[in-house]
PDB file of C-alpha atoms in Angstrom:
ATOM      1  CA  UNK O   1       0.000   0.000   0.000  1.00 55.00           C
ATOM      2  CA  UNK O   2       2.889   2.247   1.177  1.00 50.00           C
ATOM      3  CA  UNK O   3       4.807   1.768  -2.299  1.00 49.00           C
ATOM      4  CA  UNK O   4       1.750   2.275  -4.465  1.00 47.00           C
ATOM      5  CA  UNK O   5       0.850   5.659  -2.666  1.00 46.00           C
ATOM      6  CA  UNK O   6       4.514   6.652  -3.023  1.00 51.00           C
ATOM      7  CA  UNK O   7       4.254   5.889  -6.633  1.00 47.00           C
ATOM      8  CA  UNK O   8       1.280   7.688  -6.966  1.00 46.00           C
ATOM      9  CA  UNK O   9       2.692  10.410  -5.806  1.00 49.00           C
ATOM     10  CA  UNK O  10       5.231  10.494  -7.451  1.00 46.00           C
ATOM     11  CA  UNK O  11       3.650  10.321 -10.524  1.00 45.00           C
ATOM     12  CA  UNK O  12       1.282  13.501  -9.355  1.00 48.00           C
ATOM     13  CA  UNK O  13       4.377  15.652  -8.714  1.00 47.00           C
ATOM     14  CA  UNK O  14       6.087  14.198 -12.224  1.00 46.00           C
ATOM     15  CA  UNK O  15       2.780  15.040 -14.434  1.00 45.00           C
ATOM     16  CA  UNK O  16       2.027  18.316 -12.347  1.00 43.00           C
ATOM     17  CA  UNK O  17       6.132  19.071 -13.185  1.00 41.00           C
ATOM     18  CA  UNK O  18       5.654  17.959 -16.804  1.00 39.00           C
ATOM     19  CA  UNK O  19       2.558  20.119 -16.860  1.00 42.00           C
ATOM     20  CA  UNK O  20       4.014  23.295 -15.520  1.00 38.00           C
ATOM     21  CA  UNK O  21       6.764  22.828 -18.488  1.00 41.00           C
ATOM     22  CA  UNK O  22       4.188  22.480 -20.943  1.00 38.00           C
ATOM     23  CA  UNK O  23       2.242  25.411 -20.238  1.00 42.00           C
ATOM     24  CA  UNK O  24       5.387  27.336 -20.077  1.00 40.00           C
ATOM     25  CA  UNK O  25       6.725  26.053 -23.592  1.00 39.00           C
ATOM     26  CA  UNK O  26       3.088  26.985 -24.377  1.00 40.00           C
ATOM     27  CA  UNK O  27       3.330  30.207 -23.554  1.00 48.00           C
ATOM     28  CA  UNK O  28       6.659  31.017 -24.705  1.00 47.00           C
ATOM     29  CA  UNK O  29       5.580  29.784 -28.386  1.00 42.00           C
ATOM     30  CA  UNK O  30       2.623  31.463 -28.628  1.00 48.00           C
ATOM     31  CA  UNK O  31       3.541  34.849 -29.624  1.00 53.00           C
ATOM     32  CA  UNK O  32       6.726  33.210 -31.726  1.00 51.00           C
ATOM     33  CA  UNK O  33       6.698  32.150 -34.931  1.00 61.00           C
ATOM     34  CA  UNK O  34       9.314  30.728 -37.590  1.00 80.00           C
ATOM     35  CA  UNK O  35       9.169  33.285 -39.756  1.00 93.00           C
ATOM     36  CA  UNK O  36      11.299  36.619 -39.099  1.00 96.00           C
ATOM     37  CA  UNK O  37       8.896  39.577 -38.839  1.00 98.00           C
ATOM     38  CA  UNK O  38      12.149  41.857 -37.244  1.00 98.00           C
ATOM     39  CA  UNK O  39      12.501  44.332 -40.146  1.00 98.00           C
ATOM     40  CA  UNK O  40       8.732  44.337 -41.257  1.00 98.00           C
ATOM     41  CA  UNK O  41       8.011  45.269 -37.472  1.00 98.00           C
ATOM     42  CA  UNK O  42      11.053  48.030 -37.365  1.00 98.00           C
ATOM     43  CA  UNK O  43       9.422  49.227 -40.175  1.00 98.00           C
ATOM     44  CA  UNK O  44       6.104  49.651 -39.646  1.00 98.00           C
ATOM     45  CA  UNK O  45       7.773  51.377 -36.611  1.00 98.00           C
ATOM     46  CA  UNK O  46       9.192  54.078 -38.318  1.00 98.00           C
ATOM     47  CA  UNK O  47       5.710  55.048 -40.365  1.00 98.00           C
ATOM     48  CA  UNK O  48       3.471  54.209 -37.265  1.00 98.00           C
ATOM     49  CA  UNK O  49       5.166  56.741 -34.562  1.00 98.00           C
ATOM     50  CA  UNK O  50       9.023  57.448 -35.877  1.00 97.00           C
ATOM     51  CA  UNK O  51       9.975  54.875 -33.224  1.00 97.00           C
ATOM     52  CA  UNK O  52       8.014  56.731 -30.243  1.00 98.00           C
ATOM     53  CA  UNK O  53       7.116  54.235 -27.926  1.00 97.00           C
ATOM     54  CA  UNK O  54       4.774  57.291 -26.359  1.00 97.00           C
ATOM     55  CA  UNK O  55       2.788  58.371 -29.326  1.00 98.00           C
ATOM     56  CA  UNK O  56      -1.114  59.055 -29.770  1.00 98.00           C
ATOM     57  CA  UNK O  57      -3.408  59.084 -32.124  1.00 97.00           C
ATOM     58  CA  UNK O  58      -6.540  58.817 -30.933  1.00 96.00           C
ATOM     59  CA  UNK O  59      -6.975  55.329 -29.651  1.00 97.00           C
ATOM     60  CA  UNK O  60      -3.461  54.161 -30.928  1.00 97.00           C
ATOM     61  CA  UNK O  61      -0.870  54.373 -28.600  1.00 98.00           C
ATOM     62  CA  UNK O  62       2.837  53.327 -28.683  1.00 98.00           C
ATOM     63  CA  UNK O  63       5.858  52.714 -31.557  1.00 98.00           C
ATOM     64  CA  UNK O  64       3.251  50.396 -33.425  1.00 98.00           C
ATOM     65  CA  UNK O  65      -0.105  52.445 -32.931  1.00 98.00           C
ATOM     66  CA  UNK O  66      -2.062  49.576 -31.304  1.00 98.00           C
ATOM     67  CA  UNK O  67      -5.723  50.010 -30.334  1.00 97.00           C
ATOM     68  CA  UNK O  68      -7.743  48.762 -27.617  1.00 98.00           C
ATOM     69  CA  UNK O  69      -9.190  46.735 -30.070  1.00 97.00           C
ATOM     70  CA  UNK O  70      -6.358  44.588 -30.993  1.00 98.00           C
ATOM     71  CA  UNK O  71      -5.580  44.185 -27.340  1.00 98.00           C
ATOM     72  CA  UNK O  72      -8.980  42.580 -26.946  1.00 98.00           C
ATOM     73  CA  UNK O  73      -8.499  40.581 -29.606  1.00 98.00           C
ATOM     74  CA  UNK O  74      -4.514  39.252 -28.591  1.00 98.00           C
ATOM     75  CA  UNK O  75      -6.183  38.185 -25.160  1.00 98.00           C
ATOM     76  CA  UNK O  76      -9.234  36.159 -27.198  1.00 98.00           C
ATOM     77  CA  UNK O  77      -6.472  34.363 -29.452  1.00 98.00           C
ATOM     78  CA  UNK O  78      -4.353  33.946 -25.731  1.00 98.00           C
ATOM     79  CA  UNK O  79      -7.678  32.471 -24.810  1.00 98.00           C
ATOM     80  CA  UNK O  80      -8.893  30.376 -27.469  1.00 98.00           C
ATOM     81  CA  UNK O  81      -5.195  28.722 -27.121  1.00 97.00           C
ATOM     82  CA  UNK O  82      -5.758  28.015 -23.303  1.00 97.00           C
ATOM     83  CA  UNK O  83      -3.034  30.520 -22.195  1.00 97.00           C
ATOM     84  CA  UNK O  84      -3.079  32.217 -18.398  1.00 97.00           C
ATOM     85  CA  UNK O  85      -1.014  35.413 -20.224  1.00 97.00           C
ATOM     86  CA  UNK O  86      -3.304  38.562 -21.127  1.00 98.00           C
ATOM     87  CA  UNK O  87      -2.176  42.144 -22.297  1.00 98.00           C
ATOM     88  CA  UNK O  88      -3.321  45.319 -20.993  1.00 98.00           C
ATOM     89  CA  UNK O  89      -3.887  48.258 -22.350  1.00 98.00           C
ATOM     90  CA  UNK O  90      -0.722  50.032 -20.896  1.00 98.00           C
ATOM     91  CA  UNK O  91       1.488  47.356 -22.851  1.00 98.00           C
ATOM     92  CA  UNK O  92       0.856  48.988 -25.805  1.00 98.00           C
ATOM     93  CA  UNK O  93       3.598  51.328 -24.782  1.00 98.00           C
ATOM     94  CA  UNK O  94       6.287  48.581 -24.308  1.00 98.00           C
ATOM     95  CA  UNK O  95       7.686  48.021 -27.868  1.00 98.00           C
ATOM     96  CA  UNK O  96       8.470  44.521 -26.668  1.00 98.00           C
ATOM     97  CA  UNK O  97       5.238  43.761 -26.200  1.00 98.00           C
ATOM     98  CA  UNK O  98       3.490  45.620 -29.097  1.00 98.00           C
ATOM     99  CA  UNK O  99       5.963  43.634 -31.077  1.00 98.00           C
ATOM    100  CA  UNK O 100       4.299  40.187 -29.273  1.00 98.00           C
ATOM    101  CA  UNK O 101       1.278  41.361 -29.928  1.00 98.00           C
ATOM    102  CA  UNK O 102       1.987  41.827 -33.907  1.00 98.00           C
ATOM    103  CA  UNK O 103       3.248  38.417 -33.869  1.00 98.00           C
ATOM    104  CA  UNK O 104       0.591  36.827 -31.856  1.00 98.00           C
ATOM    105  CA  UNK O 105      -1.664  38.426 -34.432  1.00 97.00           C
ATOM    106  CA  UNK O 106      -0.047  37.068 -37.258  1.00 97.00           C
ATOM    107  CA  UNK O 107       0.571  33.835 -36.209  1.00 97.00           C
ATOM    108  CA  UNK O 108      -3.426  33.195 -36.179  1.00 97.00           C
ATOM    109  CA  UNK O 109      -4.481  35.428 -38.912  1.00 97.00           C
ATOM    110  CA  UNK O 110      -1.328  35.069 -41.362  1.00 97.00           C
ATOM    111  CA  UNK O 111      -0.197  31.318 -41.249  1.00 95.00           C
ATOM    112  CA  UNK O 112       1.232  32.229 -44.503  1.00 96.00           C
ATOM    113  CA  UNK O 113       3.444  34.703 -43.702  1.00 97.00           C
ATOM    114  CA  UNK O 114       2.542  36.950 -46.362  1.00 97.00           C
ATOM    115  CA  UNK O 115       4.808  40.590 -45.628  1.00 98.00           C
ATOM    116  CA  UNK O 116       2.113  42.452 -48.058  1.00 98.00           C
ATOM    117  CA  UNK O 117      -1.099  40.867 -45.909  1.00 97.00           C
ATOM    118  CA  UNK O 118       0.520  41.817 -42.867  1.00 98.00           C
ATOM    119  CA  UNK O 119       1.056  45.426 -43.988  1.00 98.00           C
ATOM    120  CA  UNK O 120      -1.966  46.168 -45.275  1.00 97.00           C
ATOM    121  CA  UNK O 121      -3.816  44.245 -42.767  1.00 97.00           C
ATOM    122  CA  UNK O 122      -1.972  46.281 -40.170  1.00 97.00           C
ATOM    123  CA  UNK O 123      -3.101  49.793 -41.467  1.00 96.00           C
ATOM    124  CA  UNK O 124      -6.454  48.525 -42.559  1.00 95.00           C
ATOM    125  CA  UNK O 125      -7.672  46.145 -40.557  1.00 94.00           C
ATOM    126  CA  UNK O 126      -8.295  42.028 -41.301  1.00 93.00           C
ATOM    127  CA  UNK O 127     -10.838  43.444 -44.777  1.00 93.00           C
ATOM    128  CA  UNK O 128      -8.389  45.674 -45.717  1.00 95.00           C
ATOM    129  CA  UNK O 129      -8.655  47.988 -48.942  1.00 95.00           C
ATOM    130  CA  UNK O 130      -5.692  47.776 -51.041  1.00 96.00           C
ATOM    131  CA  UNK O 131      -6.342  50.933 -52.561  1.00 96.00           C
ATOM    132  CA  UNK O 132      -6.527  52.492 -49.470  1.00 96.00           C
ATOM    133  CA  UNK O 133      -3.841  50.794 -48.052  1.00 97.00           C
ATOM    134  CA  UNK O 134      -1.618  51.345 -51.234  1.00 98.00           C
ATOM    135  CA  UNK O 135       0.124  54.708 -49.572  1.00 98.00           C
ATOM    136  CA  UNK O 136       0.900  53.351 -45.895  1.00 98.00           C
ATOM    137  CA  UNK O 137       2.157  49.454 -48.021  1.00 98.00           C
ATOM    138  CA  UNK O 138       4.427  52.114 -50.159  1.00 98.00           C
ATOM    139  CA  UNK O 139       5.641  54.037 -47.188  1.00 98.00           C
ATOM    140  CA  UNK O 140       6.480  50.656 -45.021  1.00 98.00           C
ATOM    141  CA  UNK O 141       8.164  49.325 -47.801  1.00 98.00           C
ATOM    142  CA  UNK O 142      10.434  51.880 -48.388  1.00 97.00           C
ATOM    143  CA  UNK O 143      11.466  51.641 -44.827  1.00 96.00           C
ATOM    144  CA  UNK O 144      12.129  47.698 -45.551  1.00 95.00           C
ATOM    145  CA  UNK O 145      14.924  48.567 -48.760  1.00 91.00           C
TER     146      UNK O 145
END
């Protein structure tokens, strides 16, 4: 009886230690992705804010101009995936974290990877016009050269 409760717990701490790991290698892939976004992010930087991690503009705050609403929606794809982690609104002024945010972003709305969708997408929204996205595309990608 002794040895099987010993085993038993051992097992408990070994799955609760295993489980711990997992959600940590879950959360530290979540906002990563294969794919380097580096210079697309630097440069939608530079036409979001000039690389002011303090800037408004109305609702968008920070290097990367992110609104409440993409907040919101970061924490519903942290959700949907089962993670603990949630941004607030005040991350929006860490450039670390706007840059997590981006990637979380793309990592459920861009499996592809395309640079152009993200762009676009980023100025206009997930139904993005290209015509009126064509300007802010051109300006990022002149940052990217």
């Amino acid at each position: 009886m002794k040895k099987t409760l010993r085993a038993l717990v051992l097992l408990l701490c070994l799955f609760s230690v295993s489980q711990v790991q997992a959600e940590i290698a879950l959360e530290e892939t979540e906002i990563t992705t294969s794919f380097d976004w580096s210079k697309v992010m630097n440069a939608i930087i530079q036409v979001e804010s000039g690389g002011d991690a303090k800037a408004k503009s109305g609702k968008s705050v920070g290097a990367m101009q992110i609104t409440p609403v993409l907040v919101a929606e970061c924490n519903n794809i942290l959700r949907s995936r089962r993670s603990k982690k949630r941004f607030k609104l005040s991350d929006r002024f860490s450039v670390k974290k706007s840059k997590d945010m981006f990637l979380l972003f793309q990592s459920k709305y861009n499996p592809k990877n395309s640079v152009e969708w993200a762009i676009r997408s980023w100025n206009g929204g997930l139904n993005y016009s290209k015509k009126r996205t064509q300007h802010y595309f051109e300006k990022v990608v002149s940052y990217l050269r």
